[in-house]
PDB file of C-alpha atoms in Angstrom:
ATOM      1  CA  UNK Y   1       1.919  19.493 -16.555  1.00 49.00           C
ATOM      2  CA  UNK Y   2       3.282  17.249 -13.964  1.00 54.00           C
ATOM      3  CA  UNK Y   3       6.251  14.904 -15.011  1.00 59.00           C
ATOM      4  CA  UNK Y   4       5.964  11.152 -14.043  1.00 59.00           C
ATOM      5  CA  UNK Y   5       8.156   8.974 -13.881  1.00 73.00           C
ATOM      6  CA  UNK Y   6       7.865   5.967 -16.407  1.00 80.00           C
ATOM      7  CA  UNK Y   7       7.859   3.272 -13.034  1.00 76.00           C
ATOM      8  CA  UNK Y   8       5.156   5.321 -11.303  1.00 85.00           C
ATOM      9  CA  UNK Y   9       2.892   6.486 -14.153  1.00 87.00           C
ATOM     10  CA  UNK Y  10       2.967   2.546 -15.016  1.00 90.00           C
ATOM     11  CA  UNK Y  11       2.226   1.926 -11.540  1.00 89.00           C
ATOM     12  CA  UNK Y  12      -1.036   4.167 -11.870  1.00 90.00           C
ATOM     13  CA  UNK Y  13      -1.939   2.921 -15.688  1.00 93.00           C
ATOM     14  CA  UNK Y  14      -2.099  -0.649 -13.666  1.00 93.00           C
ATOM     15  CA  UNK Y  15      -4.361   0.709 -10.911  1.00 93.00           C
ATOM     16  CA  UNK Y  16      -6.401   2.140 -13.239  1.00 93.00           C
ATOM     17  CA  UNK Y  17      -6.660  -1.249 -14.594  1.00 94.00           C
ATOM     18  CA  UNK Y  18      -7.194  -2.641 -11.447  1.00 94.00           C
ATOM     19  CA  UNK Y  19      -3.842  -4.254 -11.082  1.00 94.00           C
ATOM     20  CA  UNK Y  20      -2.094  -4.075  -7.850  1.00 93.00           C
ATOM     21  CA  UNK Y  21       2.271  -4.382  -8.890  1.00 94.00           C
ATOM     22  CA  UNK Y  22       5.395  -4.401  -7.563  1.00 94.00           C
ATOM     23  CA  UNK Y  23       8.303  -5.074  -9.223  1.00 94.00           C
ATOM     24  CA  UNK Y  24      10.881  -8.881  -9.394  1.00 95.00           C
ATOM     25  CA  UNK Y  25      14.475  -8.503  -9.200  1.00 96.00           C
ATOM     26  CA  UNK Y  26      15.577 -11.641 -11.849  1.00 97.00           C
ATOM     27  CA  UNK Y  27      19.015 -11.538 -10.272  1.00 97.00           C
ATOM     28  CA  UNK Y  28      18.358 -11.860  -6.573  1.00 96.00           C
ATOM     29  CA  UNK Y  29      14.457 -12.812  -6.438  1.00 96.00           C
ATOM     30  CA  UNK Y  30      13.091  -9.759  -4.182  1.00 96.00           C
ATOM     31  CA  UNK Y  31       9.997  -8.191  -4.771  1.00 95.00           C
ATOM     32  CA  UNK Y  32       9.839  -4.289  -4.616  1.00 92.00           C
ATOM     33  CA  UNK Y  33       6.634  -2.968  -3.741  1.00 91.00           C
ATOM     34  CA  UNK Y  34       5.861   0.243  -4.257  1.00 88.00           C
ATOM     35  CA  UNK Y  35       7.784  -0.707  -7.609  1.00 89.00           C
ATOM     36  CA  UNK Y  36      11.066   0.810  -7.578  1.00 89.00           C
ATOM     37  CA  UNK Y  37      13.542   1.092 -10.707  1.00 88.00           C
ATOM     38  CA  UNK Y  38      16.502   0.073  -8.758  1.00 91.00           C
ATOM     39  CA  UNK Y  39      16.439  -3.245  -6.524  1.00 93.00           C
ATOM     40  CA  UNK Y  40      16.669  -2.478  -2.616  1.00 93.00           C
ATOM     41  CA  UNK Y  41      18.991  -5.362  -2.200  1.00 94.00           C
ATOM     42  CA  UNK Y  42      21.018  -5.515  -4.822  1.00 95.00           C
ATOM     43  CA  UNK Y  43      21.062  -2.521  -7.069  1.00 94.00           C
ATOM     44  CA  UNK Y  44      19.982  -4.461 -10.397  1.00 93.00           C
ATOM     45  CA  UNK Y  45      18.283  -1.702 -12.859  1.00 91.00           C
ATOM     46  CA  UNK Y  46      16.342  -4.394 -14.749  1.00 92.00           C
ATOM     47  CA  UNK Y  47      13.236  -5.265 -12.722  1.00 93.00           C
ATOM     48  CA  UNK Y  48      10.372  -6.987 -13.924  1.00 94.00           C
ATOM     49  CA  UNK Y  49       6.914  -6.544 -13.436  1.00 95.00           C
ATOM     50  CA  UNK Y  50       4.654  -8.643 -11.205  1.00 96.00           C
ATOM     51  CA  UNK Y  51       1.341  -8.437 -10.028  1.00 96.00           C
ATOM     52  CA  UNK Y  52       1.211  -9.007  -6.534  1.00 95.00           C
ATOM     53  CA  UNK Y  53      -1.085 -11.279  -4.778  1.00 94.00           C
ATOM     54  CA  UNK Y  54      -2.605  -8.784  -2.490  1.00 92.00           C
ATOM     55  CA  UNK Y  55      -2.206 -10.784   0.857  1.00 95.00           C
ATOM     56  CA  UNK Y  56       0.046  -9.729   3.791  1.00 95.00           C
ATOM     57  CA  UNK Y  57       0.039  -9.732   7.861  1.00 97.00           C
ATOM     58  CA  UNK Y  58      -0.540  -6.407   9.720  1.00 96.00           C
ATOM     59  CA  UNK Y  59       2.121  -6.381  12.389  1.00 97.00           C
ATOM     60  CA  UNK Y  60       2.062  -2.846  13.652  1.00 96.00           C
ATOM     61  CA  UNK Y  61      -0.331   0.726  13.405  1.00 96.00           C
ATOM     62  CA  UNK Y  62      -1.554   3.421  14.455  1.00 94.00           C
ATOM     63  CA  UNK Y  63      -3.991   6.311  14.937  1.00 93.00           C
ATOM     64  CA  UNK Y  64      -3.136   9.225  13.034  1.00 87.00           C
ATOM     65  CA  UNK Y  65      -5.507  12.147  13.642  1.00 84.00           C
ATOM     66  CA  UNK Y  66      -5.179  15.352  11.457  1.00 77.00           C
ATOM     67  CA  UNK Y  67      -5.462  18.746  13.241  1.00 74.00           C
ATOM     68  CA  UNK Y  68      -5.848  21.250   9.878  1.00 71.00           C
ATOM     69  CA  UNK Y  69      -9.275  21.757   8.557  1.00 66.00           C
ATOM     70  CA  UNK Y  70      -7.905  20.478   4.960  1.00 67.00           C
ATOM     71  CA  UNK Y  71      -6.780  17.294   6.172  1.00 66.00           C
ATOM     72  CA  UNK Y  72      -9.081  16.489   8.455  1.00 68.00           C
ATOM     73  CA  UNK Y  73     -11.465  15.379   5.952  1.00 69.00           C
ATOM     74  CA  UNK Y  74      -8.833  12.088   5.685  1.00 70.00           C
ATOM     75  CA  UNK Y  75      -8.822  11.071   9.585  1.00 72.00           C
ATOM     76  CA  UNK Y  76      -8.447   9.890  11.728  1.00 84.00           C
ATOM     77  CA  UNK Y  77      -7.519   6.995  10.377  1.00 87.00           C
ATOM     78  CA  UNK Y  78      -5.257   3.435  11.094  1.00 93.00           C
ATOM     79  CA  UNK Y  79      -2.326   3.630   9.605  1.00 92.00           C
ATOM     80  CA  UNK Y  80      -0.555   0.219   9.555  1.00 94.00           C
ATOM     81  CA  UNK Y  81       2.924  -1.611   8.628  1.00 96.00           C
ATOM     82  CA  UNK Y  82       2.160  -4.899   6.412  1.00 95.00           C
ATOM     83  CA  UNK Y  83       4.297  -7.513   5.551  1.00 96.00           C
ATOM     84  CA  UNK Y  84       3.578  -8.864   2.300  1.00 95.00           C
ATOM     85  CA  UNK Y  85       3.380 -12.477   1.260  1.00 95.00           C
ATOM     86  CA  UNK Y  86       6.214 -11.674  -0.998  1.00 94.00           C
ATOM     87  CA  UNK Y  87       8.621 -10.855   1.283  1.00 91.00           C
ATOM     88  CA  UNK Y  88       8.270  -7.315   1.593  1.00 91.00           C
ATOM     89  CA  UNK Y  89       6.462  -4.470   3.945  1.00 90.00           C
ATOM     90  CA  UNK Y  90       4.366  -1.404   3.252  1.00 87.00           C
ATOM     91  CA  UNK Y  91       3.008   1.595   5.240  1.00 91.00           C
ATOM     92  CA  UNK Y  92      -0.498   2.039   3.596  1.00 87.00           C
ATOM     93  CA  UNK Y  93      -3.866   2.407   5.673  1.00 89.00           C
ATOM     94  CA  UNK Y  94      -6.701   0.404   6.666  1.00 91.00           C
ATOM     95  CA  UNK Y  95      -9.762   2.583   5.218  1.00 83.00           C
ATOM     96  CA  UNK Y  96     -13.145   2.785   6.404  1.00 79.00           C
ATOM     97  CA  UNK Y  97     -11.501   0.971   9.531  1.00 87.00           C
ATOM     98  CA  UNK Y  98     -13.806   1.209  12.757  1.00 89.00           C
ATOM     99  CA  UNK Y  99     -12.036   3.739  15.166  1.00 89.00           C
ATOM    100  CA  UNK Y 100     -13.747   2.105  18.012  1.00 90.00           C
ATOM    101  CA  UNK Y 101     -12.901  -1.448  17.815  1.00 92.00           C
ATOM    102  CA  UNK Y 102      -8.971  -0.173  17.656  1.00 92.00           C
ATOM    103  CA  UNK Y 103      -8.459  -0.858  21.047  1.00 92.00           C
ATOM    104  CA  UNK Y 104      -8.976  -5.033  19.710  1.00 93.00           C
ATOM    105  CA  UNK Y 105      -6.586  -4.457  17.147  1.00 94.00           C
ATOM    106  CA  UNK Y 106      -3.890  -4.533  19.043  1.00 93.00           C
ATOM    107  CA  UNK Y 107      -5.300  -8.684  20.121  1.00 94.00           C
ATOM    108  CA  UNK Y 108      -5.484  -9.445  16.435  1.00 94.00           C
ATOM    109  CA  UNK Y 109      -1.465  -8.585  15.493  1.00 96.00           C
ATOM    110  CA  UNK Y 110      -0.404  -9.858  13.393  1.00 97.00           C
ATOM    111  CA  UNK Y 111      -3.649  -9.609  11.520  1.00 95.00           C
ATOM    112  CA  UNK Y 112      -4.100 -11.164   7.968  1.00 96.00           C
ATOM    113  CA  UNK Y 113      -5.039  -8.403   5.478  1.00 95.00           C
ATOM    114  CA  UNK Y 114      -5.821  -7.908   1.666  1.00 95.00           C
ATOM    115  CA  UNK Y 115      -4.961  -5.574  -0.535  1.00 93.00           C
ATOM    116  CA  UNK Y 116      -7.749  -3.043  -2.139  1.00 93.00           C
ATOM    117  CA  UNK Y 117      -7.759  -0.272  -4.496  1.00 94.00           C
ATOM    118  CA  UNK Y 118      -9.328   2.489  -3.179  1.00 91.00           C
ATOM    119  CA  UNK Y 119     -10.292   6.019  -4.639  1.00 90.00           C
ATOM    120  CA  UNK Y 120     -11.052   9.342  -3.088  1.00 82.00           C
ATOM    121  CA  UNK Y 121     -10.121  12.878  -4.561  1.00 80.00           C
ATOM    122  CA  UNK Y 122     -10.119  11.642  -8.129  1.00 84.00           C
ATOM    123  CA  UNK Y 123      -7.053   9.225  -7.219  1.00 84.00           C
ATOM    124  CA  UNK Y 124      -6.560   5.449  -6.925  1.00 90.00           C
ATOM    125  CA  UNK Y 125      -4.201   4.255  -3.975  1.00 89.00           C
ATOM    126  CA  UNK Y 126      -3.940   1.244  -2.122  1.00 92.00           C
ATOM    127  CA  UNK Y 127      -4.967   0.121   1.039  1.00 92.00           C
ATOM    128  CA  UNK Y 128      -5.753  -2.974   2.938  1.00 93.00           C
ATOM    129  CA  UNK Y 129      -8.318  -4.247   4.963  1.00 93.00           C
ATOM    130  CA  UNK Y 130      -8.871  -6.870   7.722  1.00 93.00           C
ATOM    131  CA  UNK Y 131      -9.760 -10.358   6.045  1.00 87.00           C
TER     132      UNK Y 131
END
């Protein structure tokens, strides 16, 4: 049996209840997201939970194309850098984005996105898509 942490198997109980979360430092006010047990900023170990609002602005990605035979069932795929409305940024993907209007990406940036839980292999994650 795998060992979870109690942050991150919290973080999947609330996907599985279709809860996107991050977690509030009370002290200084920032928002961790993927939830964290220790603030990024400044190190306080009591962080509250907070569902997030799902809304951010794309401001960079990419293409990333998988050569193996096992991955290659994920890609390619846009890969993109989000800044969320609450003050922090993610790495997370755009699924099911079309690979041949990527070139017009690039004329949207920053793009307003929401956030969506997806699943695929039996796992929820999240991802974002164009609004």
């Amino acid at each position: 049996m795998i060992k979870i942490e109690s942050h991150v198997k919290k973080w999947y109980d609330h996907l599985e209840e279709g809860k996107i979360m991050g977690k509030k430092c009370p002290d200084c006010g920032a928002t961790e997201f993927p939830p964290v047990p220790v603030c990024n900023n400044c190190s306080n170990t009591n962080l509250e939970w907070v569902e997030m609002k799902g809304h951010g602005k794309l401001v960079s990605f990419s293409v990333m194309r998988f050569m193996d035979a096992i991955q290659s069932k994920y890609g390619p795929k846009v890969i993109g850098q989000v800044e969320l409305d609450e003050g922090t940024s993610f790495t997370a993907s755009l699924e099911d984005y079309d690979l041949e209007k990527v070139d017009e990406l690039y004329d949207l940036l920053p793009a307003d996105v929401t956030m969506e839980i997806i699943q695929k292999d039996g796992f929820k994650f999240v991802s974002f898509k164009l609004k």
